[in-house]
PDB file of C-alpha atoms and ligand atoms in Angstrom:
ATOM      1  CA  MET J  20      19.109  23.311  -4.529  1.00  0.00           C
ATOM      2  CA  ILE J  21      15.655  23.873  -5.995  1.00  0.00           C
ATOM      3  CA  GLY J  22      14.960  23.263  -9.684  1.00  0.00           C
ATOM      4  CA  VAL J  23      12.265  25.105 -11.621  1.00  0.00           C
ATOM      5  CA  PHE J  24      11.412  24.341 -15.241  1.00  0.00           C
ATOM      6  CA  ASP J  25       9.102  25.324 -18.062  1.00  0.00           C
ATOM      7  CA  SER J  26       9.038  25.082 -21.846  1.00  0.00           C
ATOM      8  CA  GLY J  27      10.372  28.631 -22.083  1.00  0.00           C
ATOM      9  CA  LEU J  28       9.983  32.008 -20.388  1.00  0.00           C
ATOM     10  CA  GLY J  29       6.602  31.476 -18.680  1.00  0.00           C
ATOM     11  CA  GLY J  30       7.974  29.756 -15.588  1.00  0.00           C
ATOM     12  CA  LEU J  31      10.088  32.837 -14.868  1.00  0.00           C
ATOM     13  CA  SER J  32       6.911  34.295 -13.333  1.00  0.00           C
ATOM     14  CA  VAL J  33       6.968  31.414 -10.835  1.00  0.00           C
ATOM     15  CA  LEU J  34      10.748  31.580 -10.381  1.00  0.00           C
ATOM     16  CA  ALA J  35      10.461  35.271  -9.459  1.00  0.00           C
ATOM     17  CA  ALA J  36       7.870  34.470  -6.775  1.00  0.00           C
ATOM     18  CA  ILE J  37      10.041  31.643  -5.370  1.00  0.00           C
ATOM     19  CA  ALA J  38      13.119  33.884  -5.409  1.00  0.00           C
ATOM     20  CA  ARG J  39      11.171  36.457  -3.345  1.00  0.00           C
ATOM     21  CA  GLU J  40      10.067  33.867  -0.760  1.00  0.00           C
ATOM     22  CA  LEU J  41      13.473  32.166  -0.518  1.00  0.00           C
ATOM     23  CA  PRO J  42      16.107  34.889  -0.881  1.00  0.00           C
ATOM     24  CA  GLN J  43      18.934  32.613   0.234  1.00  0.00           C
ATOM     25  CA  ALA J  44      18.082  29.484  -1.737  1.00  0.00           C
ATOM     26  CA  ASN J  45      20.135  28.417  -4.721  1.00  0.00           C
ATOM     27  CA  LEU J  46      17.832  27.959  -7.695  1.00  0.00           C
ATOM     28  CA  ILE J  47      18.167  26.454 -11.156  1.00  0.00           C
ATOM     29  CA  TYR J  48      15.774  27.609 -13.878  1.00  0.00           C
ATOM     30  CA  LEU J  49      15.655  25.333 -16.906  1.00  0.00           C
ATOM     31  CA  ALA J  50      13.798  26.411 -20.043  1.00  0.00           C
ATOM     32  CA  ASP J  51      13.221  23.736 -22.652  1.00  0.00           C
ATOM     33  CA  THR J  52      13.534  26.316 -25.403  1.00  0.00           C
ATOM     34  CA  ALA J  53      14.377  23.677 -28.023  1.00  0.00           C
ATOM     35  CA  HIS J  54      10.806  22.403 -27.656  1.00  0.00           C
ATOM     36  CA  VAL J  55       8.698  25.455 -26.775  1.00  0.00           C
ATOM     37  CA  PRO J  56       5.695  25.526 -26.903  1.00  0.00           C
ATOM     38  CA  TYR J  57       4.510  22.386 -25.123  1.00  0.00           C
ATOM     39  CA  GLY J  58       0.847  23.354 -25.431  1.00  0.00           C
ATOM     40  CA  ASP J  59       0.358  21.969 -28.937  1.00  0.00           C
ATOM     41  CA  LYS J  60       2.468  18.800 -28.486  1.00  0.00           C
ATOM     42  CA  PRO J  61       1.215  15.237 -27.891  1.00  0.00           C
ATOM     43  CA  ASP J  62       1.024  14.035 -24.296  1.00  0.00           C
ATOM     44  CA  ASN J  63       3.698  11.327 -24.702  1.00  0.00           C
ATOM     45  CA  PHE J  64       6.171  13.876 -26.065  1.00  0.00           C
ATOM     46  CA  ILE J  65       5.581  16.230 -23.108  1.00  0.00           C
ATOM     47  CA  THR J  66       5.926  13.351 -20.628  1.00  0.00           C
ATOM     48  CA  GLY J  67       9.256  12.337 -22.206  1.00  0.00           C
ATOM     49  CA  ARG J  68      10.570  15.886 -21.885  1.00  0.00           C
ATOM     50  CA  VAL J  69       9.377  16.258 -18.277  1.00  0.00           C
ATOM     51  CA  LEU J  70      11.042  12.995 -17.187  1.00  0.00           C
ATOM     52  CA  ALA J  71      14.321  13.888 -18.911  1.00  0.00           C
ATOM     53  CA  ILE J  72      14.359  17.392 -17.404  1.00  0.00           C
ATOM     54  CA  GLY J  73      13.418  16.091 -13.950  1.00  0.00           C
ATOM     55  CA  GLN J  74      16.280  13.597 -14.070  1.00  0.00           C
ATOM     56  CA  HIS J  75      18.674  16.319 -15.236  1.00  0.00           C
ATOM     57  CA  LEU J  76      17.685  18.576 -12.327  1.00  0.00           C
ATOM     58  CA  ALA J  77      17.914  15.717  -9.817  1.00  0.00           C
ATOM     59  CA  ASP J  78      21.400  14.874 -11.145  1.00  0.00           C
ATOM     60  CA  GLN J  79      22.429  18.469 -10.364  1.00  0.00           C
ATOM     61  CA  GLY J  80      21.409  18.008  -6.743  1.00  0.00           C
ATOM     62  CA  CYS J  81      17.895  19.450  -6.720  1.00  0.00           C
ATOM     63  CA  LYS J  82      15.924  18.176  -3.739  1.00  0.00           C
ATOM     64  CA  LEU J  83      12.731  19.842  -4.884  1.00  0.00           C
ATOM     65  CA  ILE J  84      11.555  20.353  -8.459  1.00  0.00           C
ATOM     66  CA  VAL J  85       8.840  22.794  -9.512  1.00  0.00           C
ATOM     67  CA  ALA J  86       7.072  22.132 -12.802  1.00  0.00           C
ATOM     68  CA  ALA J  87       6.426  25.838 -13.458  1.00  0.00           C
ATOM     69  CA  CYS J  88       4.167  24.912 -16.314  1.00  0.00           C
ATOM     70  CA  ASN J  89       0.479  24.017 -16.227  1.00  0.00           C
ATOM     71  CA  THR J  90       0.834  21.943 -19.389  1.00  0.00           C
ATOM     72  CA  ALA J  91       3.675  19.834 -17.978  1.00  0.00           C
ATOM     73  CA  THR J  92       1.840  19.472 -14.664  1.00  0.00           C
ATOM     74  CA  THR J  93      -1.482  18.376 -16.150  1.00  0.00           C
ATOM     75  CA  THR J  94       0.245  15.942 -18.489  1.00  0.00           C
ATOM     76  CA  ALA J  95       3.143  14.473 -16.562  1.00  0.00           C
ATOM     77  CA  ILE J  96       3.365  15.355 -12.865  1.00  0.00           C
ATOM     78  CA  GLN J  97       2.243  11.907 -11.812  1.00  0.00           C
ATOM     79  CA  ALA J  98       4.849  10.245 -14.044  1.00  0.00           C
ATOM     80  CA  LEU J  99       7.529  12.603 -12.686  1.00  0.00           C
ATOM     81  CA  ARG J 100       6.656  11.743  -9.070  1.00  0.00           C
ATOM     82  CA  GLU J 101       6.852   8.033  -9.890  1.00  0.00           C
ATOM     83  CA  HIS J 102      10.156   8.505 -11.758  1.00  0.00           C
ATOM     84  CA  LEU J 103      11.762  10.477  -8.891  1.00  0.00           C
ATOM     85  CA  PRO J 104      10.195   9.097  -5.709  1.00  0.00           C
ATOM     86  CA  HIS J 105      12.846  10.655  -3.437  1.00  0.00           C
ATOM     87  CA  ILE J 106      12.440  14.177  -4.814  1.00  0.00           C
ATOM     88  CA  GLN J 107       9.705  16.590  -3.757  1.00  0.00           C
ATOM     89  CA  VAL J 108       7.748  17.659  -6.829  1.00  0.00           C
ATOM     90  CA  VAL J 109       5.508  20.737  -6.895  1.00  0.00           C
ATOM     91  CA  GLY J 110       3.254  21.403  -9.862  1.00  0.00           C
ATOM     92  CA  VAL J 111       1.400  24.449 -11.107  1.00  0.00           C
ATOM     93  CA  GLU J 112      -2.290  24.016 -11.801  1.00  0.00           C
ATOM     94  CA  PRO J 113      -4.853  26.613 -12.848  1.00  0.00           C
ATOM     95  CA  GLY J 114      -6.272  28.463  -9.829  1.00  0.00           C
ATOM     96  CA  VAL J 115      -9.788  27.092 -10.287  1.00  0.00           C
ATOM     97  CA  LYS J 116     -10.363  26.773  -6.542  1.00  0.00           C
ATOM     98  CA  PRO J 117      -9.567  30.392  -5.530  1.00  0.00           C
ATOM     99  CA  ALA J 118     -11.426  31.658  -8.590  1.00  0.00           C
ATOM    100  CA  ALA J 119     -14.558  29.632  -7.767  1.00  0.00           C
ATOM    101  CA  GLN J 120     -14.398  30.696  -4.114  1.00  0.00           C
ATOM    102  CA  GLY J 121     -14.045  34.360  -5.037  1.00  0.00           C
ATOM    103  CA  SER J 122     -16.622  34.499  -7.813  1.00  0.00           C
ATOM    104  CA  LEU J 123     -19.724  36.425  -6.736  1.00  0.00           C
ATOM    105  CA  LYS J 124     -21.454  35.798 -10.060  1.00  0.00           C
ATOM    106  CA  ARG J 125     -20.674  32.069  -9.881  1.00  0.00           C
ATOM    107  CA  HIS J 126     -19.092  32.224 -13.337  1.00  0.00           C
ATOM    108  CA  ILE J 127     -15.360  31.901 -14.012  1.00  0.00           C
ATOM    109  CA  ALA J 128     -13.115  31.323 -17.026  1.00  0.00           C
ATOM    110  CA  VAL J 129      -9.810  29.490 -17.424  1.00  0.00           C
ATOM    111  CA  LEU J 130      -7.386  30.621 -20.138  1.00  0.00           C
ATOM    112  CA  ALA J 131      -4.988  27.776 -20.989  1.00  0.00           C
ATOM    113  CA  THR J 132      -2.957  26.036 -23.668  1.00  0.00           C
ATOM    114  CA  GLU J 133      -4.774  23.547 -25.866  1.00  0.00           C
ATOM    115  CA  THR J 134      -3.214  20.609 -23.992  1.00  0.00           C
ATOM    116  CA  THR J 135      -4.245  21.919 -20.569  1.00  0.00           C
ATOM    117  CA  ALA J 136      -7.700  22.908 -21.805  1.00  0.00           C
ATOM    118  CA  ARG J 137      -8.522  19.376 -22.968  1.00  0.00           C
ATOM    119  CA  SER J 138      -6.805  17.580 -20.063  1.00  0.00           C
ATOM    120  CA  LYS J 139      -8.607  15.195 -17.732  1.00  0.00           C
ATOM    121  CA  ARG J 140      -6.745  16.798 -14.851  1.00  0.00           C
ATOM    122  CA  LEU J 141      -8.329  20.205 -15.480  1.00  0.00           C
ATOM    123  CA  ALA J 142     -11.754  18.551 -15.834  1.00  0.00           C
ATOM    124  CA  HIS J 143     -11.157  16.853 -12.482  1.00  0.00           C
ATOM    125  CA  LEU J 144      -9.998  20.105 -10.879  1.00  0.00           C
ATOM    126  CA  ILE J 145     -13.215  21.775 -12.034  1.00  0.00           C
ATOM    127  CA  ASP J 146     -15.381  18.873 -10.810  1.00  0.00           C
ATOM    128  CA  THR J 147     -13.653  18.989  -7.423  1.00  0.00           C
ATOM    129  CA  HIS J 148     -13.507  22.728  -6.773  1.00  0.00           C
ATOM    130  CA  ALA J 149     -16.017  24.414  -9.038  1.00  0.00           C
ATOM    131  CA  ALA J 150     -18.945  22.031  -9.335  1.00  0.00           C
ATOM    132  CA  GLN J 151     -21.415  24.776  -8.323  1.00  0.00           C
ATOM    133  CA  VAL J 152     -19.885  27.381 -10.606  1.00  0.00           C
ATOM    134  CA  LYS J 153     -20.118  27.847 -14.367  1.00  0.00           C
ATOM    135  CA  VAL J 154     -16.638  27.419 -15.863  1.00  0.00           C
ATOM    136  CA  ASP J 155     -15.668  28.449 -19.398  1.00  0.00           C
ATOM    137  CA  VAL J 156     -12.412  26.778 -20.463  1.00  0.00           C
ATOM    138  CA  VAL J 157     -10.803  28.880 -23.186  1.00  0.00           C
ATOM    139  CA  PRO J 158      -7.863  27.477 -25.181  1.00  0.00           C
ATOM    140  CA  CYS J 159      -5.485  30.211 -26.309  1.00  0.00           C
ATOM    141  CA  PRO J 160      -3.298  28.693 -29.052  1.00  0.00           C
ATOM    142  CA  GLY J 161      -0.228  30.745 -29.904  1.00  0.00           C
ATOM    143  CA  TRP J 162      -0.283  32.966 -26.808  1.00  0.00           C
ATOM    144  CA  ALA J 163       2.717  31.321 -25.090  1.00  0.00           C
ATOM    145  CA  THR J 164       4.722  31.527 -28.311  1.00  0.00           C
ATOM    146  CA  HIS J 165       3.759  35.174 -28.584  1.00  0.00           C
ATOM    147  CA  VAL J 166       5.128  35.847 -25.086  1.00  0.00           C
ATOM    148  CA  GLU J 167       8.408  34.238 -26.191  1.00  0.00           C
ATOM    149  CA  THR J 168       8.868  37.084 -28.718  1.00  0.00           C
ATOM    150  CA  LEU J 169       9.231  39.462 -25.734  1.00  0.00           C
ATOM    151  CA  GLN J 170       7.194  42.001 -27.698  1.00  0.00           C
ATOM    152  CA  PRO J 171       3.664  40.771 -27.129  1.00  0.00           C
ATOM    153  CA  ASP J 172       2.054  44.198 -27.201  1.00  0.00           C
ATOM    154  CA  THR J 173       1.128  44.497 -30.886  1.00  0.00           C
ATOM    155  CA  PRO J 174      -2.196  45.838 -32.236  1.00  0.00           C
ATOM    156  CA  ALA J 175      -3.027  42.450 -33.815  1.00  0.00           C
ATOM    157  CA  PHE J 176      -2.402  40.551 -30.594  1.00  0.00           C
ATOM    158  CA  ARG J 177      -4.339  43.093 -28.524  1.00  0.00           C
ATOM    159  CA  ALA J 178      -7.289  42.569 -30.856  1.00  0.00           C
ATOM    160  CA  GLU J 179      -6.982  38.790 -30.487  1.00  0.00           C
ATOM    161  CA  VAL J 180      -6.922  39.048 -26.686  1.00  0.00           C
ATOM    162  CA  GLU J 181      -9.914  41.364 -26.712  1.00  0.00           C
ATOM    163  CA  GLN J 182     -11.847  38.896 -28.883  1.00  0.00           C
ATOM    164  CA  LYS J 183     -11.352  36.225 -26.216  1.00  0.00           C
ATOM    165  CA  ILE J 184     -11.943  38.398 -23.152  1.00  0.00           C
ATOM    166  CA  ARG J 185     -14.891  40.580 -24.150  1.00  0.00           C
ATOM    167  CA  PRO J 186     -17.425  37.728 -24.649  1.00  0.00           C
ATOM    168  CA  LEU J 187     -16.425  36.319 -21.256  1.00  0.00           C
ATOM    169  CA  LEU J 188     -17.133  39.642 -19.546  1.00  0.00           C
ATOM    170  CA  ASP J 189     -20.401  40.040 -21.441  1.00  0.00           C
ATOM    171  CA  ALA J 190     -21.428  36.569 -20.250  1.00  0.00           C
ATOM    172  CA  GLY J 191     -20.856  37.626 -16.626  1.00  0.00           C
ATOM    173  CA  VAL J 192     -17.486  36.027 -15.855  1.00  0.00           C
ATOM    174  CA  ASP J 193     -15.944  37.786 -12.830  1.00  0.00           C
ATOM    175  CA  ARG J 194     -12.773  35.689 -12.308  1.00  0.00           C
ATOM    176  CA  ILE J 195     -10.353  34.827 -15.128  1.00  0.00           C
ATOM    177  CA  VAL J 196      -7.746  32.203 -14.296  1.00  0.00           C
ATOM    178  CA  LEU J 197      -4.353  32.485 -15.977  1.00  0.00           C
ATOM    179  CA  GLY J 198      -3.942  28.752 -16.642  1.00  0.00           C
ATOM    180  CA  CYS J 199      -0.534  29.016 -18.296  1.00  0.00           C
ATOM    181  CA  THR J 200       2.505  30.549 -16.609  1.00  0.00           C
ATOM    182  CA  HIS J 201       3.351  32.523 -19.754  1.00  0.00           C
ATOM    183  CA  TYR J 202       0.106  34.477 -19.436  1.00  0.00           C
ATOM    184  CA  ALA J 203       1.342  36.274 -16.295  1.00  0.00           C
ATOM    185  CA  PHE J 204       3.416  38.352 -18.709  1.00  0.00           C
ATOM    186  CA  LEU J 205       0.252  39.315 -20.586  1.00  0.00           C
ATOM    187  CA  ILE J 206      -1.346  40.944 -17.527  1.00  0.00           C
ATOM    188  CA  PRO J 207      -0.504  44.467 -18.808  1.00  0.00           C
ATOM    189  CA  ILE J 208      -2.486  43.660 -21.966  1.00  0.00           C
ATOM    190  CA  ILE J 209      -5.398  41.784 -20.356  1.00  0.00           C
ATOM    191  CA  GLU J 210      -5.993  43.871 -17.232  1.00  0.00           C
ATOM    192  CA  PRO J 211      -7.040  47.143 -18.933  1.00  0.00           C
ATOM    193  CA  LEU J 212      -9.695  45.211 -20.883  1.00  0.00           C
ATOM    194  CA  LEU J 213     -11.399  44.098 -17.684  1.00  0.00           C
ATOM    195  CA  GLU J 214     -12.567  47.577 -16.619  1.00  0.00           C
ATOM    196  CA  GLY J 215     -13.035  46.264 -13.090  1.00  0.00           C
ATOM    197  CA  ARG J 216     -15.639  43.700 -14.181  1.00  0.00           C
ATOM    198  CA  ALA J 217     -13.406  40.684 -13.454  1.00  0.00           C
ATOM    199  CA  GLN J 218     -10.237  39.832 -11.562  1.00  0.00           C
ATOM    200  CA  LEU J 219      -7.309  37.803 -12.852  1.00  0.00           C
ATOM    201  CA  VAL J 220      -6.235  34.757 -10.824  1.00  0.00           C
ATOM    202  CA  ASP J 221      -2.590  33.653 -10.938  1.00  0.00           C
ATOM    203  CA  VAL J 222      -1.129  31.028  -8.606  1.00  0.00           C
ATOM    204  CA  ALA J 223       2.592  31.914  -8.734  1.00  0.00           C
ATOM    205  CA  ASP J 224       2.604  33.342  -5.184  1.00  0.00           C
ATOM    206  CA  ALA J 225       0.700  30.340  -3.799  1.00  0.00           C
ATOM    207  CA  VAL J 226       3.193  27.974  -5.450  1.00  0.00           C
ATOM    208  CA  ALA J 227       6.082  29.948  -3.958  1.00  0.00           C
ATOM    209  CA  ARG J 228       4.510  29.702  -0.486  1.00  0.00           C
ATOM    210  CA  GLN J 229       4.203  25.939  -0.949  1.00  0.00           C
ATOM    211  CA  VAL J 230       7.910  25.753  -1.868  1.00  0.00           C
ATOM    212  CA  LEU J 231       8.698  27.822   1.250  1.00  0.00           C
ATOM    213  CA  ARG J 232       6.695  25.393   3.413  1.00  0.00           C
ATOM    214  CA  LEU J 233       8.600  22.424   1.977  1.00  0.00           C
ATOM    215  CA  ARG J 234      12.095  23.903   1.770  1.00  0.00           C
ATOM    216  CA  GLY J 235      12.141  26.912   4.050  1.00  0.00           C
ATOM    217  CA  ASP J 236      15.464  25.567   5.322  1.00  0.00           C
ATOM    218  CA  SER J 237      17.211  26.405   2.019  1.00  0.00           C
ATOM    219  CA  TYR J 238      20.003  28.694   3.184  1.00  0.00           C
ATOM    220  CA  ALA J 239      22.777  29.008   0.603  1.00  0.00           C
ATOM    221  CA  ASP J 240      24.161  31.998  -1.273  1.00  0.00           C
ATOM    222  CA  GLY J 241      20.993  32.904  -3.137  1.00  0.00           C
ATOM    223  CA  LYS J 242      22.413  32.232  -6.595  1.00  0.00           C
ATOM    224  CA  ILE J 243      20.315  31.500  -9.679  1.00  0.00           C
ATOM    225  CA  SER J 244      21.587  29.362 -12.529  1.00  0.00           C
ATOM    226  CA  LEU J 245      19.791  29.844 -15.847  1.00  0.00           C
ATOM    227  CA  GLN J 246      19.823  26.888 -18.220  1.00  0.00           C
ATOM    228  CA  ALA J 247      18.181  26.381 -21.611  1.00  0.00           C
ATOM    229  CA  THR J 248      18.190  23.650 -24.209  1.00  0.00           C
ATOM    230  CA  VAL J 249      18.889  26.310 -26.885  1.00  0.00           C
ATOM    231  CA  HIS J 250      19.760  30.017 -26.785  1.00  0.00           C
ATOM    232  CA  PRO J 251      20.312  30.399 -23.025  1.00  0.00           C
ATOM    233  CA  GLU J 252      21.364  34.021 -23.619  1.00  0.00           C
ATOM    234  CA  ARG J 253      17.718  34.780 -24.476  1.00  0.00           C
ATOM    235  CA  LEU J 254      16.801  33.915 -20.885  1.00  0.00           C
ATOM    236  CA  SER J 255      19.113  36.495 -19.350  1.00  0.00           C
ATOM    237  CA  ALA J 256      18.080  39.052 -21.973  1.00  0.00           C
ATOM    238  CA  ALA J 257      14.427  38.368 -21.099  1.00  0.00           C
ATOM    239  CA  LEU J 258      14.777  39.240 -17.405  1.00  0.00           C
ATOM    240  CA  PRO J 259      14.938  43.044 -17.727  1.00  0.00           C
ATOM    241  CA  ALA J 260      12.377  42.934 -20.555  1.00  0.00           C
ATOM    242  CA  LEU J 261       9.965  41.134 -18.205  1.00  0.00           C
ATOM    243  CA  SER J 262      10.763  43.517 -15.304  1.00  0.00           C
ATOM    244  CA  LEU J 263      12.512  40.752 -13.366  1.00  0.00           C
ATOM    245  CA  ASN J 264      15.512  42.836 -12.325  1.00  0.00           C
ATOM    246  CA  LYS J 265      15.697  41.339  -8.822  1.00  0.00           C
ATOM    247  CA  VAL J 266      16.007  37.868 -10.370  1.00  0.00           C
ATOM    248  CA  ALA J 267      18.620  39.201 -12.809  1.00  0.00           C
ATOM    249  CA  ARG J 268      20.785  40.423  -9.906  1.00  0.00           C
ATOM    250  CA  ARG J 269      20.976  36.877  -8.501  1.00  0.00           C
ATOM    251  CA  VAL J 270      21.989  35.174 -11.759  1.00  0.00           C
ATOM    252  CA  ALA J 271      25.376  33.493 -11.371  1.00  0.00           C
ATOM    253  CA  SER J 272      25.538  31.463 -14.592  1.00  0.00           C
ATOM    254  CA  VAL J 273      23.822  31.085 -17.953  1.00  0.00           C
ATOM    255  CA  THR J 274      24.398  27.806 -19.765  1.00  0.00           C
ATOM    256  CA  GLN J 275      23.132  25.677 -22.608  1.00  0.00           C
ATOM    257  CA  VAL J 276      22.313  22.132 -21.499  1.00  0.00           C
ATOM    258  CA  SER J 277      21.717  19.047 -23.508  1.00  0.00           C
ATOM    259  CA  VAL J 278      18.749  17.200 -22.019  1.00  0.00           C
TER     260      VAL J 278
HETATM  261  N1  LIG N  13       4.026  27.927 -19.606  1.00  0.00           N
HETATM  262  C1  LIG N  13       3.448  26.666 -19.874  1.00  0.00           C
HETATM  263  C2  LIG N  13       2.129  26.462 -19.176  1.00  0.00           C
HETATM  264  O1  LIG N  13       1.978  26.935 -18.070  1.00  0.00           O
HETATM  265  C3  LIG N  13       3.595  26.099 -21.250  1.00  0.00           C
HETATM  266  C4  LIG N  13       3.172  26.904 -22.417  1.00  0.00           C
HETATM  267  C5  LIG N  13       3.579  26.176 -23.687  1.00  0.00           C
HETATM  268  O2  LIG N  13       4.754  25.818 -23.785  1.00  0.00           O
HETATM  269  O3  LIG N  13       2.703  25.968 -24.521  1.00  0.00           O
HETATM  270  O4  LIG N  13       1.241  25.809 -19.676  1.00  0.00           O
END
């Protein structure tokens, strides 16, 4: 069993990639919907949630846990590894390295939650992989919550996105990293603004390949269990709305969990 978690719907973008790579694995997706968003919460609160969720997934038999959340990864992945030393833990971090490698103009941007944007871990990632590249870190407060509405495409939100993206393009940014898993569901809004001047960088497929490398031996009946700390029915309703019909076909149960 492989466990995947996020504060809400964002990690479904990672779950979908894992489900594609491992069609026979049994997967649990846990959304901490009682506490979404994580991106504006204090670090100690996020760490407490990550440890509790990790334990809950381990208790259900998960041998590998994916923190499908940049905010949880930057804040608490180390604590989770120490808490569960016998479980493989995979995190999701902004794709600074591929963006820096691909940038011809040597100028990239990272869109992220406030917590990720100010984290030491992101600063370290940039120092390690993008020291020779200009990096604009752009906090996007409210964007993850907006994705949770499942109707992100409003004129007001489009205008807000444009206000963030246009100055980046004008400054010469040619790679824009989606540093929050929720933002994958904003690609239809962001992409048309780019007019070919920049490419978006999302790491969901790379994370899924890493999970395949670690647990390619996961042959079960390919079932997905959806769990949420409140309103689990919103998770199953979200799948068709987010064009995740292949994931929807594998869902075997939808439950509320108390974590
Ligand atoms: N999807 C998460 C991330 O990748 C968390 C967003 C939030 O809850 O603020 O950062």
